[in-house]
Each structure stands twice: as structure tokens, then as C-alpha cells.
PDB file of C-alpha atoms in Angstrom:
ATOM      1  CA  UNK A   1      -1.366  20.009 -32.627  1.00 75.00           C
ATOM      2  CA  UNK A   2      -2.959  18.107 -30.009  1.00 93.00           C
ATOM      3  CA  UNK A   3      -4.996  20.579 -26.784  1.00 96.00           C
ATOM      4  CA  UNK A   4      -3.810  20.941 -23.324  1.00 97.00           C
ATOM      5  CA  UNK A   5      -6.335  21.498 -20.649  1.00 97.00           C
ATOM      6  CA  UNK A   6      -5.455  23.359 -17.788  1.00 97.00           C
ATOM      7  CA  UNK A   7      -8.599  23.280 -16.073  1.00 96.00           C
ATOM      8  CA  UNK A   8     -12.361  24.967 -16.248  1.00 97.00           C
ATOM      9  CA  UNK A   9     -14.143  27.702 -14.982  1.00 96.00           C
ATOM     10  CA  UNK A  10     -17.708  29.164 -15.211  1.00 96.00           C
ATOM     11  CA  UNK A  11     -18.588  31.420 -18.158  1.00 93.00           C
ATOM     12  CA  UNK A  12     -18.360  33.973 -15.616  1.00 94.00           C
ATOM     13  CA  UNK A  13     -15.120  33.577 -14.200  1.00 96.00           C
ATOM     14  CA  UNK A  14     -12.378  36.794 -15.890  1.00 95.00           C
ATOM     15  CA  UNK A  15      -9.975  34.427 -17.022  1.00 94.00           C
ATOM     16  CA  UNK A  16      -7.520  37.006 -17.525  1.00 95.00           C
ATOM     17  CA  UNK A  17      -5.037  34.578 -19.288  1.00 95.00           C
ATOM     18  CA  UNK A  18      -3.506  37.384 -21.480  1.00 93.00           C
ATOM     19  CA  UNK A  19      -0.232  36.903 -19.888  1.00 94.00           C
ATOM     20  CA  UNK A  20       0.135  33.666 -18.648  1.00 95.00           C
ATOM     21  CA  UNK A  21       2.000  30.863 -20.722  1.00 95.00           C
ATOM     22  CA  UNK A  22       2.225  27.136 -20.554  1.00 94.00           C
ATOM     23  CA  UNK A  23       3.927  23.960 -20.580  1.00 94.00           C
ATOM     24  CA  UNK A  24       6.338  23.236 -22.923  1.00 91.00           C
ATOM     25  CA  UNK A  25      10.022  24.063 -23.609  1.00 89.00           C
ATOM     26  CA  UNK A  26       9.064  27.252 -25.473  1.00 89.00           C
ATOM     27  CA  UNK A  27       5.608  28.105 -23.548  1.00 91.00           C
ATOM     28  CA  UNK A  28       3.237  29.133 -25.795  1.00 92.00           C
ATOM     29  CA  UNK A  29       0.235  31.370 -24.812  1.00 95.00           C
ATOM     30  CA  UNK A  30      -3.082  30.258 -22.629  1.00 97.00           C
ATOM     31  CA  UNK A  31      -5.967  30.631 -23.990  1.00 96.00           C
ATOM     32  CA  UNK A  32     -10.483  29.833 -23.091  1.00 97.00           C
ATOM     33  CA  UNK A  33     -12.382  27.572 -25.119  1.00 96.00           C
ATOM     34  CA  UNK A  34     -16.275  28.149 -24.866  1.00 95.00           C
ATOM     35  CA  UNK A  35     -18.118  24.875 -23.905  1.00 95.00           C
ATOM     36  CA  UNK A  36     -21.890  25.347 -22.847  1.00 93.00           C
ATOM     37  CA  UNK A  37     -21.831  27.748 -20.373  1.00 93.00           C
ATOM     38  CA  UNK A  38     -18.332  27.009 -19.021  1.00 97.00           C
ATOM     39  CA  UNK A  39     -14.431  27.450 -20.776  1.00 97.00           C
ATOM     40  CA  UNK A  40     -12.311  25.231 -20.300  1.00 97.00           C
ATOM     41  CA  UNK A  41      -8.751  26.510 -20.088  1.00 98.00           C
ATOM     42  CA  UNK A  42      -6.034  25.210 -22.495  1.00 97.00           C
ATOM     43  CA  UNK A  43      -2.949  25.558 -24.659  1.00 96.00           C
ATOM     44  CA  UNK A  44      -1.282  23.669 -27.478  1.00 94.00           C
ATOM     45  CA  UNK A  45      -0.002  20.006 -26.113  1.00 93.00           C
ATOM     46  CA  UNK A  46       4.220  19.927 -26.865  1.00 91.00           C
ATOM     47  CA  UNK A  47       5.259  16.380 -28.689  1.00 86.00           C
ATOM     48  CA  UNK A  48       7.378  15.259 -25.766  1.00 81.00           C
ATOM     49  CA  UNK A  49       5.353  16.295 -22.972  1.00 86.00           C
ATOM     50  CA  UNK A  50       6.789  14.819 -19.258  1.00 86.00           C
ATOM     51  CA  UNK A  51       6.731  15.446 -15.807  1.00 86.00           C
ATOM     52  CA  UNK A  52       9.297  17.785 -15.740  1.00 89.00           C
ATOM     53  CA  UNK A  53      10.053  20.336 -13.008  1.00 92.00           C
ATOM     54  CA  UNK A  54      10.113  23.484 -15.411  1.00 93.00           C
ATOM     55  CA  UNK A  55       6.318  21.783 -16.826  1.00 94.00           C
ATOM     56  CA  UNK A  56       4.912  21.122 -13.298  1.00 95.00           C
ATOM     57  CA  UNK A  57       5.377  24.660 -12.339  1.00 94.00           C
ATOM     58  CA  UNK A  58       4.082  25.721 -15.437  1.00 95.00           C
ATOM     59  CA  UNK A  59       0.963  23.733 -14.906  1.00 96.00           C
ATOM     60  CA  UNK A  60       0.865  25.154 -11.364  1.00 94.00           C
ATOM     61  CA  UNK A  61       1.244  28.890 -11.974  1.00 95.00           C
ATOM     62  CA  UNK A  62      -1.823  28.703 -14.731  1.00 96.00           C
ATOM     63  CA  UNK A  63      -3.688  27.438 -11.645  1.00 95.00           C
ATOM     64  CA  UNK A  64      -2.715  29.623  -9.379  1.00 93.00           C
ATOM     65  CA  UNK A  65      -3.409  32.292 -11.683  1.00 94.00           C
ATOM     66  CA  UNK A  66      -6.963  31.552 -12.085  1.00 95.00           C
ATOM     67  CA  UNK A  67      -7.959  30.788  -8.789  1.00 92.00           C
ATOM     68  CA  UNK A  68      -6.866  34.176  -7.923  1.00 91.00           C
ATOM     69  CA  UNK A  69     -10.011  35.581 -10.245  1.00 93.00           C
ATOM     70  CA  UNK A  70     -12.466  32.989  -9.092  1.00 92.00           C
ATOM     71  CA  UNK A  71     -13.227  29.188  -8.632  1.00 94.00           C
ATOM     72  CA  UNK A  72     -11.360  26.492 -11.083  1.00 95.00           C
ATOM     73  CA  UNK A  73     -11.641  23.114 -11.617  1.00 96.00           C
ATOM     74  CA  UNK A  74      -8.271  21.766 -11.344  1.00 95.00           C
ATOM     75  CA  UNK A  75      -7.121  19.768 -14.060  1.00 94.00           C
ATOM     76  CA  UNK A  76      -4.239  17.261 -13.047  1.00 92.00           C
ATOM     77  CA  UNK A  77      -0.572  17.481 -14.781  1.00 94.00           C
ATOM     78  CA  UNK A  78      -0.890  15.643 -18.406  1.00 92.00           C
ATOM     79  CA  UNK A  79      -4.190  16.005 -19.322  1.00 94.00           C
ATOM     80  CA  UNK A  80      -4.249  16.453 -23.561  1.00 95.00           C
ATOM     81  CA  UNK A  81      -6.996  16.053 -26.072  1.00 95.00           C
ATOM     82  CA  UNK A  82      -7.304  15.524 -29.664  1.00 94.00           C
ATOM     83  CA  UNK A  83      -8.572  19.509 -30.261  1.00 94.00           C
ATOM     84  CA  UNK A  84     -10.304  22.019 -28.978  1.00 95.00           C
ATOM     85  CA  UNK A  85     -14.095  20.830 -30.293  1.00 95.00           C
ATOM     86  CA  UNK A  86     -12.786  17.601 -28.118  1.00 96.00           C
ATOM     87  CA  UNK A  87     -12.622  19.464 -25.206  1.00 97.00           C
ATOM     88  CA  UNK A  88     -15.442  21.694 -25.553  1.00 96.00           C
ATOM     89  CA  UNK A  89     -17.975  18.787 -26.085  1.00 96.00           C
ATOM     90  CA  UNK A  90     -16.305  17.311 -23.185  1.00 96.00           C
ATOM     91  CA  UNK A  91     -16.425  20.109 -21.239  1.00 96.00           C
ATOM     92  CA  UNK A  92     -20.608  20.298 -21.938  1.00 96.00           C
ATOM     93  CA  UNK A  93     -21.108  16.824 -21.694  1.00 95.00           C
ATOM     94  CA  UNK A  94     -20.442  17.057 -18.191  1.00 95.00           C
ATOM     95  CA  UNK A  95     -21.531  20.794 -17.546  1.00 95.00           C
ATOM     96  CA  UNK A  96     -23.628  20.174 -14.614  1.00 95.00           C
ATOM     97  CA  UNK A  97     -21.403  18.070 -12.924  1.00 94.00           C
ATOM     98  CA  UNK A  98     -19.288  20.814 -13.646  1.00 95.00           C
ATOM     99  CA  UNK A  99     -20.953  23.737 -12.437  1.00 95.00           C
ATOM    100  CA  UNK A 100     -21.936  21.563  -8.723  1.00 94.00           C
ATOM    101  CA  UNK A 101     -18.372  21.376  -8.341  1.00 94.00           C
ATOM    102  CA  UNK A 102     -17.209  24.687  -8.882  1.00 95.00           C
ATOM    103  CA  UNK A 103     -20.057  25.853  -6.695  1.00 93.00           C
ATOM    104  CA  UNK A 104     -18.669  24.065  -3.846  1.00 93.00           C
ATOM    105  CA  UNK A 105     -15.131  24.999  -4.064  1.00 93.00           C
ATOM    106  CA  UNK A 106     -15.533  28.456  -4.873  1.00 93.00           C
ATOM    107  CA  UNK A 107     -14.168  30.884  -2.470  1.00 92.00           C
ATOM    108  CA  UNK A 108     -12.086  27.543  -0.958  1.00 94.00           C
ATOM    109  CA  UNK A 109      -8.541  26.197  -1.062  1.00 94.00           C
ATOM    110  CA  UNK A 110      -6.780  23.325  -0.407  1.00 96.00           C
ATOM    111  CA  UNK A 111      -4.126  22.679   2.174  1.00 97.00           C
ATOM    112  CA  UNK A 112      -2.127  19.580   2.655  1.00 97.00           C
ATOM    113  CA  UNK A 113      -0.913  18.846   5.349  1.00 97.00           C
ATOM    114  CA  UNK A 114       1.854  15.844   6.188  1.00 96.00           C
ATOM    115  CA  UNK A 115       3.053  14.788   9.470  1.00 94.00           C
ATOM    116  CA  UNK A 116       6.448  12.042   9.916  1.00 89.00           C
ATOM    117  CA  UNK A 117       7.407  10.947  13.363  1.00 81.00           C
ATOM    118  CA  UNK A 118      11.198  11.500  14.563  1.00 78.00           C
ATOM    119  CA  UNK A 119      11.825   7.815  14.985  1.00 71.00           C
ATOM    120  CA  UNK A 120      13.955   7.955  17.891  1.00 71.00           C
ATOM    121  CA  UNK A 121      12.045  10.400  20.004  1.00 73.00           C
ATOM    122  CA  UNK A 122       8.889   7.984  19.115  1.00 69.00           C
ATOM    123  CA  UNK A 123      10.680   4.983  20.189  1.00 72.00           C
ATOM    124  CA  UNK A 124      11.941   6.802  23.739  1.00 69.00           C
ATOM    125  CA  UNK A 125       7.928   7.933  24.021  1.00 71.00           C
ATOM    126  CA  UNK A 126       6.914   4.128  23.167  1.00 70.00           C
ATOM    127  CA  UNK A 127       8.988   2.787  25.631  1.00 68.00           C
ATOM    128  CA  UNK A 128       8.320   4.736  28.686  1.00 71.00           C
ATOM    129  CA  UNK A 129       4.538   4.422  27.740  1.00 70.00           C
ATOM    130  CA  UNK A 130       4.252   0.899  26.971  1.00 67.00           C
ATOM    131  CA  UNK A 131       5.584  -1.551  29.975  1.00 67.00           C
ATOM    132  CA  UNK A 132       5.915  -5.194  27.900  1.00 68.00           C
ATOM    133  CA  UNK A 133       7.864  -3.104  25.301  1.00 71.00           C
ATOM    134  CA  UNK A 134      10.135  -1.383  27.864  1.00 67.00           C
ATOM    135  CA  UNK A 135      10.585  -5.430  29.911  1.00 68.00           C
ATOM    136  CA  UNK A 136      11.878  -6.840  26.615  1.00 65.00           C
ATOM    137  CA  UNK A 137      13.874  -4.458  25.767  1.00 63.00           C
ATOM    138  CA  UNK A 138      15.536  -4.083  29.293  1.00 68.00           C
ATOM    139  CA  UNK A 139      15.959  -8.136  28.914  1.00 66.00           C
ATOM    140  CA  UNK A 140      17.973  -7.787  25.331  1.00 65.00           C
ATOM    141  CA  UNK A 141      19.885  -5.567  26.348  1.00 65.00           C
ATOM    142  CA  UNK A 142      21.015  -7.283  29.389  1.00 61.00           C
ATOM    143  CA  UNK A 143      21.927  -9.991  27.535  1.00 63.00           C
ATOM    144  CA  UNK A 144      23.907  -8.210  24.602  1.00 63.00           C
ATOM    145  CA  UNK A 145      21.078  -8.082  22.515  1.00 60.00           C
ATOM    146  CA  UNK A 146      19.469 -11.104  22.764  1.00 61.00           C
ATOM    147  CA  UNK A 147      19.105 -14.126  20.245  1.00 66.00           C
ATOM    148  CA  UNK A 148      17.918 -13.328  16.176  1.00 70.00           C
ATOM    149  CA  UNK A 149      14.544 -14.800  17.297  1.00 72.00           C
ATOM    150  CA  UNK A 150      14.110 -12.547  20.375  1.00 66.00           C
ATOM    151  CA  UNK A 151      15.075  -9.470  18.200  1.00 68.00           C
ATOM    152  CA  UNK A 152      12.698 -10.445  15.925  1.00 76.00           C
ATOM    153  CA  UNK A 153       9.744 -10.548  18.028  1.00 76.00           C
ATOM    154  CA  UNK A 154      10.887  -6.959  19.705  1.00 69.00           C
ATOM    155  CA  UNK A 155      10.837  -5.311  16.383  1.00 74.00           C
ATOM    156  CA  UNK A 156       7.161  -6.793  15.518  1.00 80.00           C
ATOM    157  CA  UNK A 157       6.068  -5.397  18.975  1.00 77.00           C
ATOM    158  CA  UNK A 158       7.571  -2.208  18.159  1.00 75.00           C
ATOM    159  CA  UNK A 159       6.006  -2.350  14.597  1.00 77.00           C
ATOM    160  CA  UNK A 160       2.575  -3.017  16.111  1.00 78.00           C
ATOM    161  CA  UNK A 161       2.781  -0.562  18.768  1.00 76.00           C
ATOM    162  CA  UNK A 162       4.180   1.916  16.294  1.00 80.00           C
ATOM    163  CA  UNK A 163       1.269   1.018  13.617  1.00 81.00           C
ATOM    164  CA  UNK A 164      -1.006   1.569  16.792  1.00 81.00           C
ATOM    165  CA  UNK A 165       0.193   5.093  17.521  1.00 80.00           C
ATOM    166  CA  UNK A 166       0.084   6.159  14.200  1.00 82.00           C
ATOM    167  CA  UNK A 167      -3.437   5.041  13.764  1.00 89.00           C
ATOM    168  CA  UNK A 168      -4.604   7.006  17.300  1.00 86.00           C
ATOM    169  CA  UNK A 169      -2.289  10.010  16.203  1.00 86.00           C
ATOM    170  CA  UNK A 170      -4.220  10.123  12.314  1.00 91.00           C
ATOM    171  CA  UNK A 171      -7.367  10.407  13.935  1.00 93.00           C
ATOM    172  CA  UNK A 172      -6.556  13.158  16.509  1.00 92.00           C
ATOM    173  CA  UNK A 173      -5.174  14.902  13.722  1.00 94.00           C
ATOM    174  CA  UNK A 174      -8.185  14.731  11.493  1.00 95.00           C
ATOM    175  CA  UNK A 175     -10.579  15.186  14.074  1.00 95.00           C
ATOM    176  CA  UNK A 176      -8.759  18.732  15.026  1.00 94.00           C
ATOM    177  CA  UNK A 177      -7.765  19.918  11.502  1.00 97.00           C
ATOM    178  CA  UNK A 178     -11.491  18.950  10.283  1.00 96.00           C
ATOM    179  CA  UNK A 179     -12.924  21.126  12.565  1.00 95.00           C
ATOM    180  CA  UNK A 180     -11.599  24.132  10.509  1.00 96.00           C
ATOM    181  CA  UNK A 181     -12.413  22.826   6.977  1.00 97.00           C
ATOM    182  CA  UNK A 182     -14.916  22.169   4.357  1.00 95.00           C
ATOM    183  CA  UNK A 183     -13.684  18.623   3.751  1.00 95.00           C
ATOM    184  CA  UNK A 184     -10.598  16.478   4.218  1.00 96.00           C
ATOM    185  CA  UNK A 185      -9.719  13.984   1.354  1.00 95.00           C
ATOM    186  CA  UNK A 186      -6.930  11.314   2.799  1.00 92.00           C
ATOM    187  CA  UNK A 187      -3.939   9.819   0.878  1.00 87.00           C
ATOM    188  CA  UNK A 188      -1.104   7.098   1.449  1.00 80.00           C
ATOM    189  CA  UNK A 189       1.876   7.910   3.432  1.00 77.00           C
ATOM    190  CA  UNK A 190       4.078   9.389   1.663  1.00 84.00           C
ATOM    191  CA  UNK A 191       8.064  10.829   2.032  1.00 79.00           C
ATOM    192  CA  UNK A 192       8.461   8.395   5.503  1.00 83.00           C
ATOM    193  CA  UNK A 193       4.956  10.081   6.562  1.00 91.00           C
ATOM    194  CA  UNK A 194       1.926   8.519   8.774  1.00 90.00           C
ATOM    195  CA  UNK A 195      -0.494  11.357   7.911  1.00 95.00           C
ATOM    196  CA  UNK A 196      -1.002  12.950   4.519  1.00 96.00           C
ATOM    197  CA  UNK A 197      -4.184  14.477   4.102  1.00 96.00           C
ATOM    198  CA  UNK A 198      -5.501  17.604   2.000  1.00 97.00           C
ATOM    199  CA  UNK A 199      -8.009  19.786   3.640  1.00 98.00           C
ATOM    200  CA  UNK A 200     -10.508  22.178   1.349  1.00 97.00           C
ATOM    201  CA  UNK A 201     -10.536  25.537   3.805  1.00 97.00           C
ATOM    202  CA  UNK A 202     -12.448  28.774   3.096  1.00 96.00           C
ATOM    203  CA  UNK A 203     -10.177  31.890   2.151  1.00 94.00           C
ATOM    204  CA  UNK A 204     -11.965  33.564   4.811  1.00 94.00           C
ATOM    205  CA  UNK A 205     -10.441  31.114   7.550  1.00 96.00           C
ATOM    206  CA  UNK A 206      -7.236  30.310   6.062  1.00 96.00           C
ATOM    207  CA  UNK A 207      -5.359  32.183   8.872  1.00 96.00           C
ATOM    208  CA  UNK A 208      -7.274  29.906  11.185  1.00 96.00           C
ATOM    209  CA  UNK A 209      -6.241  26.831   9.431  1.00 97.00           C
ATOM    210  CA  UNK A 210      -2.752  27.722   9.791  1.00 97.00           C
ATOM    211  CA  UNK A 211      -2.925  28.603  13.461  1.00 96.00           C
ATOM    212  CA  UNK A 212      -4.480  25.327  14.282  1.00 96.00           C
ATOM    213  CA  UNK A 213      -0.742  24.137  12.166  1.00 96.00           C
ATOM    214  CA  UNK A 214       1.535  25.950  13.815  1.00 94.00           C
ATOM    215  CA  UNK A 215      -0.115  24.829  17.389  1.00 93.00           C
ATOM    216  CA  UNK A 216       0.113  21.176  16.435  1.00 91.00           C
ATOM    217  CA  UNK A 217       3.922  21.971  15.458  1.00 90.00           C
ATOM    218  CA  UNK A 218       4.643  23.744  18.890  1.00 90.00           C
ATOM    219  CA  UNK A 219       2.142  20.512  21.145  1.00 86.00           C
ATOM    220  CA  UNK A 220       3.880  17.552  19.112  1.00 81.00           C
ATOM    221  CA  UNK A 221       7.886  19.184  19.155  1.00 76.00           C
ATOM    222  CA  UNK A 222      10.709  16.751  18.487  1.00 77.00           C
ATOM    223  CA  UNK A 223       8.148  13.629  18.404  1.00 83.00           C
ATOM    224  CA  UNK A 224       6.972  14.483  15.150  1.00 86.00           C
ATOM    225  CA  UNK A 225       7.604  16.820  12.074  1.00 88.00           C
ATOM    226  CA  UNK A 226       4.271  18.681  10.816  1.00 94.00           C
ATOM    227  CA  UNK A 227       4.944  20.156   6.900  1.00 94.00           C
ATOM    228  CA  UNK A 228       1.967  22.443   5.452  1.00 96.00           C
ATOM    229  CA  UNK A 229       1.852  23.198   1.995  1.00 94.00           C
ATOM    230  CA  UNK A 230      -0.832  25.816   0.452  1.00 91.00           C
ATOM    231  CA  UNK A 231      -3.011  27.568  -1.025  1.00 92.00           C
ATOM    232  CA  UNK A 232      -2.835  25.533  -3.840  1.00 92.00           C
ATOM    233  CA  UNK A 233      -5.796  24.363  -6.375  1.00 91.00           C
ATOM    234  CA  UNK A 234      -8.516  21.894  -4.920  1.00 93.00           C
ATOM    235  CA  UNK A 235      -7.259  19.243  -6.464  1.00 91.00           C
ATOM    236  CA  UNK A 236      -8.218  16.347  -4.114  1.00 92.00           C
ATOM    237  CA  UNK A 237     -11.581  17.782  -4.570  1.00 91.00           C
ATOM    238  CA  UNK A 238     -12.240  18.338  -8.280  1.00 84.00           C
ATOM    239  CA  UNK A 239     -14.059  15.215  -9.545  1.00 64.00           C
ATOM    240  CA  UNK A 240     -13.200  16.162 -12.929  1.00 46.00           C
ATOM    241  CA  UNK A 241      -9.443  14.993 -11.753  1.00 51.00           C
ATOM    242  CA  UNK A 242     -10.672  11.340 -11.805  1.00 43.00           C
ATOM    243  CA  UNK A 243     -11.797  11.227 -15.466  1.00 42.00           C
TER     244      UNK A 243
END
């Protein structure tokens, strides 16, 4: 049966694995293969593995699990090989890579952070802030809306003054949760949000982290919605996630 990896840890690391299980309809057990000074964490591969809910969480407790006892390598959702001499020579092809990454992240998490704007109260902002936006749409409605062509030119200027916003906002947001983190790795917009970004914190100022959150929540109120989701396992920032 073909090897699941999990993720990898220093030779060091406890790995106390005795009582975790894995993916699969009927989890089987977790288990360390040796590879060169590191173990990479594994299980047995099911035939019909798939994103599913019950398999994601699966793959997330493991995680969770082991960054408890020390720094891990993240593996991403999916990840099988052939057997475990695969993995292992893997695994020790790549130790020092390795080992330079889990020296960075140890002692660190990673919290995402996504922010959405509440449309209307953004629009209502963007018109009492921006005056040709406010004129034109004062002038459509005075005339019951205004021609197809008219409407179409307000909604690009509200586009491009919304694109505008979102851009200044991104950066202000960056700029202040960066000042309480290792490192900030970006993504797309996701779930109707402008800012998703994942930021690798020390344990040690996690409580920080989410203070600088829940002020952002209280100075940005109905404009925008601020979700924060963590700890969780570095995965933005484990290299070995792009192999």
C-alpha cells in the first residue's frame, strides 16, 4: 500500500504519535520513518483518497498534534508516495533544506487572517469621500437612474474607486499586522475577500497578534468584516509544501 506523509520533523522532535490516527475511512495508525537525521511522519495512503471533510481534519489534527511537541514541516492535504524507502530518501535528499526550515519556524505559528468589506457601508463611505462619485450619482438619480451608458460608467468609477480602497486598505493592514510577525505570505481574495494573508507569529506573542485583531475589528466596525483563523501549521511557510 502506497505511504502518506503527514509532514517532518527533526530527529529530535518526541513525535508522540502513539495515539493519533489518519486519513482514511477506517484511520489506521501514524507512524515516523527515519530519513538522515530527520522522520518524516506518515501512514498507509487509502485507494480512494479525496478531499473530504472527515480526511481534512484528519490531516489537520496529526498536525496539530505535532506542533504541540515541537517544530513540523507541514505537509499539504494529498501528499502520497510509492513506500516508505521513497520517502525516506526523499526526506534526506533534501535534509538541509529541511533542517533551515524547521529552524525558522520553530517555536512559530501561523495565523490567517481575511478581511471582506460590507458593500453597502463601503459604498455610503465612498460616496461621502469621493466628490465626482457622489455628483454622478446625485445626477442618476435625479433623472430615474439615468441612461444604460451613464450607469455603466458609474459602476466602472465605483469599481475603480473600490479597487483603489482596497489596494490602500491591504497595505495598512499589512503594514500593522507585520509589525507583530515573523513573516507574512499573501494569497488571492478569497470567500468575497480583499485581504487574505497568513502571518508566521511567535508563540510567545500570539496574544499580541490577536490584540492587534480584535483592535482592527473594533477601528474598521460595520465597513468591513475581519475573520482570524489560528494557530494552525506554517503552512504558507514550509517550502517543502511547493514540491
Amino acid at each position: 500500500m502506497s505511504t502518506y506523509v503527514y509532514g517532518i520533523v527533526l530527529d529530535s522532535h518526541p513525535a508522540d504519535v502513539a495515539e493519533l490516527r489518519g486519513v482514511g475511512e477506517t484511520p489506521g495508525p501514524v507512524r515516523t520513518v527515519d530519513a538522515d537525521g530527520l522522520k518524516a511522519v506518515v501512514g498507509e495512503a487509502p485507494p480512494d483518497l479525496r478531499a473530504k471533510r472527515r480526511d481534512l481534519k484528519a490531516h489537520q489534527d496529526v498536525l496539530e498534534a505535532l506542533i504541540e511537541q515541537g517544530p513540523v514541516l507541514p505537509m499539504r492535504f494529498g501528499l502520497v508516495a510509492e513506500d516508505e524507502e521513497t520517502v525516506a530518501g526523499a526526506v534526506a535528499a533534501r535534509k538541509d533544506d529541511y533542517r533551515a526550515t524547521l529552524s525558522e519556524l520553530d517555536g512559530r505559528v501561523e495565523m490567517n487572517v481575511k478581511v471582506a468589506h460590507q458593500q453597502d457601508a463601503v459604498l455610503g463611505a465612498l460616496l461621502r469621500q469621493d466628490k465626482e462619485l457622489a455628483e454622478l450619482n446625485e445626477q442618476l438619480r435625479g433623472r430615474g437612474g439615468g441612461t444604460r451608458d451613464e450607469q455603466i460608467r458609474f459602476g466602472e468609477l465605483v469599481a475603480g474607486v473600490l479597487a483603489e480602497r482596497q489596494r490602500r486598505d491591504s497595505e495598512a493592514l499589512s503594514a500593522m499586522l507585520g509589525e507583530h510577525a515573523v513573516r507574512e505570505s499573501s494569497g488571492p481574495p478569497v470567500d468575497g475577500c480583499f485581504f487574505n494573508s497568513s502571518f508566521l507569529v511567535d508563540r510567545a506573542g500570539l496574544d499580541e497578534f490577536t490584540a492587534v485583531v480584535d483592535r482592527l475589528r473594533r477601528k474598521l466596525g460595520t465597513v468591513a468584516e475581519v475573520r482570524l483563523r489560528g494557530p494552525l501549521p506554517p503552512y504558507s511557510f514550509a517550502a517543502g509544501n511547493r514540491d
